[in-house]
Short mmCIF file of C-alpha atoms in Angstrom, two decimals:
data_model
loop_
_atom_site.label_atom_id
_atom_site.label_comp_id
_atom_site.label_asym_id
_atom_site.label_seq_id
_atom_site.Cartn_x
_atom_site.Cartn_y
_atom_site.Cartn_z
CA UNK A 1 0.00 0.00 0.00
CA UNK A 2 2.50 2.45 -1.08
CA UNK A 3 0.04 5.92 -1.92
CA UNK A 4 2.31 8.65 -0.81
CA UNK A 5 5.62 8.04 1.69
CA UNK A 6 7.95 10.16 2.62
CA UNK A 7 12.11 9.50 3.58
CA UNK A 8 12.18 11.50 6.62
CA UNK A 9 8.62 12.28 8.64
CA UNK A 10 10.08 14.39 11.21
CA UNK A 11 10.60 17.05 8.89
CA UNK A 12 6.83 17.26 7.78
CA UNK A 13 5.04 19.68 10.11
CA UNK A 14 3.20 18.75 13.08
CA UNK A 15 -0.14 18.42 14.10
CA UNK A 16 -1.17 20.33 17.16
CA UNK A 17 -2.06 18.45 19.56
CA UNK A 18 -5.47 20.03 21.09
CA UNK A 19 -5.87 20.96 25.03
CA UNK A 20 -7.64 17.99 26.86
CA UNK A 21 -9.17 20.75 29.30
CA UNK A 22 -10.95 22.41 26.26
CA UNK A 23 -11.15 19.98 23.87
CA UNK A 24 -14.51 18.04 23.75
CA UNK A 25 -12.93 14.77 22.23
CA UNK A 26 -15.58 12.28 20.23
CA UNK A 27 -16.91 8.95 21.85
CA UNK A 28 -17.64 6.13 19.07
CA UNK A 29 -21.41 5.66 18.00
CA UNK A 30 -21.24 2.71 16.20
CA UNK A 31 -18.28 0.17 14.35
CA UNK A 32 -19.46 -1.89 11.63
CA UNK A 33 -18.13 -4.59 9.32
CA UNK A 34 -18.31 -3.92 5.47
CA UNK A 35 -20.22 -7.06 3.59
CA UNK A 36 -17.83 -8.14 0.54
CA UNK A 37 -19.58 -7.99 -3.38
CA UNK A 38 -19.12 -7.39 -6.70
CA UNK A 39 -19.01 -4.01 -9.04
CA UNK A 40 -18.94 -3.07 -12.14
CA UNK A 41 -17.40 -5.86 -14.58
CA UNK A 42 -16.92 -8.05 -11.53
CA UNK A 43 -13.72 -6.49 -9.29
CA UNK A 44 -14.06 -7.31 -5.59
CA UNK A 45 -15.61 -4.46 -3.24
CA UNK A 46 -16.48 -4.37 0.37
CA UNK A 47 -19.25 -2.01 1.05
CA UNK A 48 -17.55 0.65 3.81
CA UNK A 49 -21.16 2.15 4.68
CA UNK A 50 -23.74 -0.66 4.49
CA UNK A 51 -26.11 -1.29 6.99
CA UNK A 52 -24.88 2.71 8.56
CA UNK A 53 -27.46 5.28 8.58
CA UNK A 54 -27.90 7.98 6.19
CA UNK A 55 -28.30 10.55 8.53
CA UNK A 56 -24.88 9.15 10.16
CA UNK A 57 -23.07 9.69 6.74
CA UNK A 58 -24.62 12.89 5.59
CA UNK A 59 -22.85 14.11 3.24
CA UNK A 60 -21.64 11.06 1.70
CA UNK A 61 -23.66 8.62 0.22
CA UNK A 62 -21.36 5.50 -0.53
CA UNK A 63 -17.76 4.10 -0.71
CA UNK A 64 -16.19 0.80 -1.64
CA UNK A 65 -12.92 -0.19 -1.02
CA UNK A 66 -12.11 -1.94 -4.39
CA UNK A 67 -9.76 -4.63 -3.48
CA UNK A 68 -6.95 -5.67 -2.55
CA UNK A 69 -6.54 -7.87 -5.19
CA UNK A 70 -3.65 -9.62 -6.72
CA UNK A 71 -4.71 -10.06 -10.44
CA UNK A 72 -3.33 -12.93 -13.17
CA UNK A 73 -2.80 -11.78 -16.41
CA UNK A 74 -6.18 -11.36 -18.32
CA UNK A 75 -8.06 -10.69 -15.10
CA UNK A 76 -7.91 -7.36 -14.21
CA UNK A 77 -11.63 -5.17 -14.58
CA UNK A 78 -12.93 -2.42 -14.60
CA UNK A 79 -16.39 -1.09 -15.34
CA UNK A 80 -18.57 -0.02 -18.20
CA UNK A 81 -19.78 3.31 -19.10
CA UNK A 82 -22.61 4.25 -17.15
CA UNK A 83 -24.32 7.33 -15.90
CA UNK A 84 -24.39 9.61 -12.58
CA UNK A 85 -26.57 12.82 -12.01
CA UNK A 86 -26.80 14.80 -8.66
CA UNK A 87 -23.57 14.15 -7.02
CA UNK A 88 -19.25 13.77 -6.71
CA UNK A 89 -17.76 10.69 -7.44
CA UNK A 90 -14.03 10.28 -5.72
CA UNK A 91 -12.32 7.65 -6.74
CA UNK A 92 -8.55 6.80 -4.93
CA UNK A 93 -5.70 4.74 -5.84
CA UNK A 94 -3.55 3.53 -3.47
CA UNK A 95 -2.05 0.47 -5.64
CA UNK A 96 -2.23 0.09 -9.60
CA UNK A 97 -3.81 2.16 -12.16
CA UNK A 98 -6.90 3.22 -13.37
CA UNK A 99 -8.14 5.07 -16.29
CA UNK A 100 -11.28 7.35 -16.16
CA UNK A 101 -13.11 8.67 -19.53
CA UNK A 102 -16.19 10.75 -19.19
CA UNK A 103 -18.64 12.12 -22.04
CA UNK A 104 -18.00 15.70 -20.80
CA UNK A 105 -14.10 15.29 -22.35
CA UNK A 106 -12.88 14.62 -18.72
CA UNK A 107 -10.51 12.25 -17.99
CA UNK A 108 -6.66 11.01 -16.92
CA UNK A 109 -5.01 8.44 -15.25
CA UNK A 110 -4.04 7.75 -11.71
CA UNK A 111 -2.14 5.57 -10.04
CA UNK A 112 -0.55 4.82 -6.28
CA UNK A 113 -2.41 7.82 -4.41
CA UNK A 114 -3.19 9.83 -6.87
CA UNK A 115 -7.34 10.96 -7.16
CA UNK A 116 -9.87 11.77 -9.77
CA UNK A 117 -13.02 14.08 -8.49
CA UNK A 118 -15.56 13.83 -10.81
CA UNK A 119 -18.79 16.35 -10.41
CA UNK A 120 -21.54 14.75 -11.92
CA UNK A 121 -23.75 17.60 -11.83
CA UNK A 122 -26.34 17.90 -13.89
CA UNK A 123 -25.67 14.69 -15.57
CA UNK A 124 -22.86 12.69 -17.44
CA UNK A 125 -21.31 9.36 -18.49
CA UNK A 126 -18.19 8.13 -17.71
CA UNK A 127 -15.92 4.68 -17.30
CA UNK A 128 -13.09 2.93 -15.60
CA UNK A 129 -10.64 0.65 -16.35
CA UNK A 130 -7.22 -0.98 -16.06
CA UNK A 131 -4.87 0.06 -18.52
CA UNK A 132 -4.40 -2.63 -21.63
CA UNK A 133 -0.78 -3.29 -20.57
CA UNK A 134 -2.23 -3.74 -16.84
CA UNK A 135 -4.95 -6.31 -18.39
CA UNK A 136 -2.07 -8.04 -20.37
CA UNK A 137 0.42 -8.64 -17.17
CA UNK A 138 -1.96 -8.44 -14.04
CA UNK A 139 -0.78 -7.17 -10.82
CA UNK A 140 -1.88 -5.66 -7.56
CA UNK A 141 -5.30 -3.62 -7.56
CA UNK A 142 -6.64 -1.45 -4.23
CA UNK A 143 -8.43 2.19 -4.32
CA UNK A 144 -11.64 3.41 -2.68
CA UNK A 145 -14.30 5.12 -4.31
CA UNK A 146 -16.83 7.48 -2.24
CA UNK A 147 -19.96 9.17 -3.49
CA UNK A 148 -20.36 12.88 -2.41
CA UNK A 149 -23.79 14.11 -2.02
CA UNK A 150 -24.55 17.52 -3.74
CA UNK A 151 -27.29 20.11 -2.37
CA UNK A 152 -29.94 20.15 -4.51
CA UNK A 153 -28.92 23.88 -5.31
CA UNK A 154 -25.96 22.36 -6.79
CA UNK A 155 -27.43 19.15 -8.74
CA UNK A 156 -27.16 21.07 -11.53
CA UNK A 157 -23.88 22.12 -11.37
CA UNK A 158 -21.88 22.12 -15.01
CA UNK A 159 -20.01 18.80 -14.74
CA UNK A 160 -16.28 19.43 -13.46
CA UNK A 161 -13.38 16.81 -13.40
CA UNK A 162 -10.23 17.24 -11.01
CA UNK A 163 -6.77 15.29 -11.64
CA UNK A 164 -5.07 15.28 -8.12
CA UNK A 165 -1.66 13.65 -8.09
CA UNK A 166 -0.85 12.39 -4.43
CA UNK A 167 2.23 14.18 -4.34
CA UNK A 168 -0.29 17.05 -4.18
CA UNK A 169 -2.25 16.18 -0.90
CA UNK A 170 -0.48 18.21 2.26
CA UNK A 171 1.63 15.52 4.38
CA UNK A 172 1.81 16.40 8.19
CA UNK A 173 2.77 14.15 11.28
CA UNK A 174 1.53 13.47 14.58
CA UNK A 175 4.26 15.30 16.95
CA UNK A 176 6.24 11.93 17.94
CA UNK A 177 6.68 11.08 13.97
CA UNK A 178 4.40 7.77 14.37
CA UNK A 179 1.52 8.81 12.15
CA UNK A 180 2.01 9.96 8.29
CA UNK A 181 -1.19 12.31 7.24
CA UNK A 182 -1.92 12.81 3.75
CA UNK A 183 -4.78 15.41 3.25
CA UNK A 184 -6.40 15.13 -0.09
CA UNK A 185 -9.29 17.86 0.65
CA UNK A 186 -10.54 20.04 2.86
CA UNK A 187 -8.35 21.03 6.29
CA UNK A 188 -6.45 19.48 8.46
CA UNK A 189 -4.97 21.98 11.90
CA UNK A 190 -4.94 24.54 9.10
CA UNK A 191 -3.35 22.78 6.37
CA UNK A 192 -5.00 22.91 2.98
CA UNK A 193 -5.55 19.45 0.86
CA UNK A 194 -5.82 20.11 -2.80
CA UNK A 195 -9.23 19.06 -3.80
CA UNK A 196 -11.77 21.47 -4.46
CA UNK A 197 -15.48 20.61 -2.89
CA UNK A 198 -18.69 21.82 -3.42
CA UNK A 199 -20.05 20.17 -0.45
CA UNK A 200 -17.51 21.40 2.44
CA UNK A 201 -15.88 18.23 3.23
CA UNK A 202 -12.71 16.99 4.76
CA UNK A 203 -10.77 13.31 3.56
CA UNK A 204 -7.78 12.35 4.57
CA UNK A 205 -5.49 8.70 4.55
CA UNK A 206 -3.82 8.38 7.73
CA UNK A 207 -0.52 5.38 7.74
CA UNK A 208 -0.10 4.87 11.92
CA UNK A 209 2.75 2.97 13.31
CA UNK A 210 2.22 -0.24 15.52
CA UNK A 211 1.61 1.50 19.01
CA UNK A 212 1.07 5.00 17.75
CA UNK A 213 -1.57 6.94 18.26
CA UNK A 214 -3.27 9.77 16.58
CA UNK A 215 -4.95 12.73 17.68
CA UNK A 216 -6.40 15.02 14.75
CA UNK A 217 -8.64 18.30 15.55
CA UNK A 218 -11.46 18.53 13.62
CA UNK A 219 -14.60 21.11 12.56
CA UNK A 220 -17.20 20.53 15.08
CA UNK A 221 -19.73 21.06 12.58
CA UNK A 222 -18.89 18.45 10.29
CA UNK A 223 -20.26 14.37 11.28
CA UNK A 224 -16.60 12.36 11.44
CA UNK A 225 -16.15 8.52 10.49
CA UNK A 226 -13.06 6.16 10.17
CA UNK A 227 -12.84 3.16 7.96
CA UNK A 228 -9.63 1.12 8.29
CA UNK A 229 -8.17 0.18 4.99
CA UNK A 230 -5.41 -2.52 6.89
CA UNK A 231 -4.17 -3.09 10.01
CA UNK A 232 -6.15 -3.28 13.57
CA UNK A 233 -6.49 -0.83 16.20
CA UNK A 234 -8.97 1.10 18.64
CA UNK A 235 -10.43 4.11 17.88
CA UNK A 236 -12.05 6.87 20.38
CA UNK A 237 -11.03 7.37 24.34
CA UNK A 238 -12.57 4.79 24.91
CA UNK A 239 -10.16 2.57 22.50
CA UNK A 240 -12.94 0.71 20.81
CA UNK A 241 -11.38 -2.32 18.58
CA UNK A 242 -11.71 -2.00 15.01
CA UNK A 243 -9.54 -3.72 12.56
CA UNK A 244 -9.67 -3.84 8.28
CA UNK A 245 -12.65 -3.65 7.04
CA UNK A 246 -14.93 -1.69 9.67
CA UNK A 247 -16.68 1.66 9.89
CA UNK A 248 -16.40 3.91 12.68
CA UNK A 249 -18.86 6.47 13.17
CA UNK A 250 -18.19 9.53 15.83
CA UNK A 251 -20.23 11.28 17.87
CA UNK A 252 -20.05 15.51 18.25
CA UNK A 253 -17.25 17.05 19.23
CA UNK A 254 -13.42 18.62 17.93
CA UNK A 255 -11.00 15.82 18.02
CA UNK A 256 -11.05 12.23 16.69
CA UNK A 257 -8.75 9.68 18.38
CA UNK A 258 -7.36 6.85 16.29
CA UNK A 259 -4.36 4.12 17.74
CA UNK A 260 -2.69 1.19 16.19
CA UNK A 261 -2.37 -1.73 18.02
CA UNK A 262 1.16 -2.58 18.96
CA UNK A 263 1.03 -5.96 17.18
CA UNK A 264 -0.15 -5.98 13.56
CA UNK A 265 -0.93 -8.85 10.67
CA UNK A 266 1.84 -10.05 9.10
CA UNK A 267 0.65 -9.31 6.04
CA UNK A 268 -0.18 -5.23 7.18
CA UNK A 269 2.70 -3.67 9.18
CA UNK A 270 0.56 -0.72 9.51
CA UNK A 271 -2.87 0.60 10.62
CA UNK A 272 -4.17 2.12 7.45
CA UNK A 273 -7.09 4.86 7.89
CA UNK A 274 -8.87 6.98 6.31
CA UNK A 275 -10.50 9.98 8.09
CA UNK A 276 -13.10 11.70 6.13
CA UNK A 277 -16.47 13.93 7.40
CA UNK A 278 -18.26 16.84 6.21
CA UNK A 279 -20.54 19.53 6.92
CA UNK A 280 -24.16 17.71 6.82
CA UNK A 281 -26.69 19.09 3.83
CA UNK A 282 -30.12 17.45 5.75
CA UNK A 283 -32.00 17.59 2.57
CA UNK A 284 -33.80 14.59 1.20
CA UNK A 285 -32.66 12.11 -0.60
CA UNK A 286 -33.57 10.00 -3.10
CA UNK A 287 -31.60 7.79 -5.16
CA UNK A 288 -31.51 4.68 -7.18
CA UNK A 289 -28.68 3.45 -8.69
CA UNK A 290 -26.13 6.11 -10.60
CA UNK A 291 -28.89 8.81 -9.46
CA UNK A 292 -28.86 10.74 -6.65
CA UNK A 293 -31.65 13.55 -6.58
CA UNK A 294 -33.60 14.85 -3.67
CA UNK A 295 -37.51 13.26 -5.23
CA UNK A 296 -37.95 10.18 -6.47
CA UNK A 297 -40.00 12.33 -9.48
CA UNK A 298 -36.22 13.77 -10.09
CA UNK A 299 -34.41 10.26 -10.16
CA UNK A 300 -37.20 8.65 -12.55
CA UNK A 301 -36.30 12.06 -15.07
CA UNK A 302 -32.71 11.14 -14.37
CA UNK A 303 -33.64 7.92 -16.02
CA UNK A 304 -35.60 9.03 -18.57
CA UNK A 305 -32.97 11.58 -19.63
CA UNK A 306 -30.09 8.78 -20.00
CA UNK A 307 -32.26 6.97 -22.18
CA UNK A 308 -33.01 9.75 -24.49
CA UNK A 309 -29.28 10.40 -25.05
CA UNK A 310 -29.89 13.56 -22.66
CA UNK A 311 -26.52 13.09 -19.96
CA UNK A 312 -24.34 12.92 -23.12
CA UNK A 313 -22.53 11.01 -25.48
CA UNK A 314 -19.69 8.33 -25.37
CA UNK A 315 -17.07 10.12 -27.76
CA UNK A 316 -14.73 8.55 -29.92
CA UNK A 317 -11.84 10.18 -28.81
CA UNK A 318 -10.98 10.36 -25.72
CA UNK A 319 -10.26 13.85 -24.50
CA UNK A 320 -12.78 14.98 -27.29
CA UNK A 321 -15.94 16.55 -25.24
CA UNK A 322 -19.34 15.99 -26.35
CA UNK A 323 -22.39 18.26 -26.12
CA UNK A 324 -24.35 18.08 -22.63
CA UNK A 325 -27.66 19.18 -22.12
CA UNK A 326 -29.91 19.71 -19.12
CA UNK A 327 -33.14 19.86 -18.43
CA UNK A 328 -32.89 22.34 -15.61
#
């Protein structure tokens, strides 16, 4: 799980660590284990938020952790294109590479923790997939893709794409050197990730040594969760277990309190997090399958538009945008 590293983490800054006297730390709501399935053309997902609350997640919708695979030659997947209308998809690479296409002439490739943001908007179709030359010689496959919810003053939005390179995302350290922090949007103690969100939000991947703990301050307005990616540890002040796999979700407050266990799987040297919360939109939602709208009225025209052609085009060059039209 390489993503971003660095040679020497004591010269990264440091997060401050808050006051205990003022600081109202988070207690853990809930931990639960993601169910394994299937996406797209058939590559392996476990589903970080099922059986969590929508009101709990507000504003994210949905995230899979896609892999960690080890493909043969010939079996590496992907998915094909398909539409989205009404929200962000983020999609994160933390081993091999993926291409993205979209109708809207968006696109790129990333690879080891590197991101593509993709605003849906108003309505667009896009696809992922291996490279050829990954198809042809196989190889290790692991990213995360999370679904952003939009306010339904921004479902409309003009479709936007965002190429983030990891060596982008703003590294910082817990103050004994034991946790690497890689913010890919929003803040972090006042430190600025790269990725520009409509809905205010806040993601980060978090690598914490065996035994290490780490504190991280954070906007008391926005809901907080962990997932862990690897590894096993406790999470909260109360040092709740939670190992690969699981879901935490936090109550209020302005710090979140992660630890690795001292002992780790052979296999995972690390506990591997990722921190992400955002600034609740409480507006209703209504979705069903690439749609998510605020009626279900909205997600049956969401339909009805990708079959007439409506959310675009799939071009025959890629790079080459095609016309988009709403019916907003």
């Amino acid at each position: 799980m390489p993503a971003v590293t660095v040679s020497d983490i004591t010269v990264l800054p440091r997060v401050h660590q808050p006051d205990p006297a003022v600081a109202h730390e988070r207690t853990v709501r809930s931990v639960t284990s993601a169910p394994t399935g299937y996406e797209g053309e058939g590559f392996p997902v476990r589903r970080a938020f099922a059986g969590v609350d929508l009101r709990d997640l507000d504003p994210f919708i949905h995230m899979d952790q896609m892999g960690e695979v080890e493909y043969a030659p010939g079996e590496p997947k992907g998915t094909p294109w398909h539409p989205h209308r009404g929200f962000e998809t983020v999609t994160y690479m933390l081993d091999g590479i993926m291409e993205h296409q979209d109708s809207n002439g968006g696109g790129g490739v990333i690879s080891n923790g590197d991101t593509q943001w993709m605003t849906a908007g108003s309505g667009l179709l896009h696809i992922e997939t291996p490279p050829e030359h990954l198809v042809l010689s196989g190889g290790l496959f692991h990213g995360i893709q999370l679904w952003v919810n939009l306010p339904k003053a921004l479902k409309w939005a003009p479709p936007r794409y965002q190429d983030i390179r990891g060596g982008d995302s703003a590294l910082l350290s817990t103050p004994d050197g034991g946790a690497l922090i890689r913010v890919i949007a929003g803040s972090v103690d006042g430190h600025d990730g790269p990725g520009s969100t409509h809905t205010p939000i806040t993601l980060v991947h978090a690598t914490v040594s065996p035994g290490a703990e780490m504190v991280l301050p954070w906007q008391p307005d926005y809901n907080a969760l962990v997932y862990v990616l690897a590894g096993q540890g406790t999470v909260g002040a109360e040092h709740r277990p939670i190992r690969k796999g699981q879901l935490a979700v936090f109550g209020p407050g302005d710090t979140i309190r992660t630890a690795a266990s001292p002992t780790q799987p052979q296999a995972e040297p690390n506990l591997e997090v990722l921190v992400l919360g955002g600034r609740p939109i409480r507006e209703p939602v209504a979705m069903a399958g690439p749609f998510v709208m605020n009626t279900r009225a909205e997600v049956i025209q969401a339909f009805e538009d990708f079959q007439a052609g409506k959310l675009g085009s799939i071009p025959a060059v890629h790079g080459a945008p095609t016309e988009l039209r709403s019916t907003d």
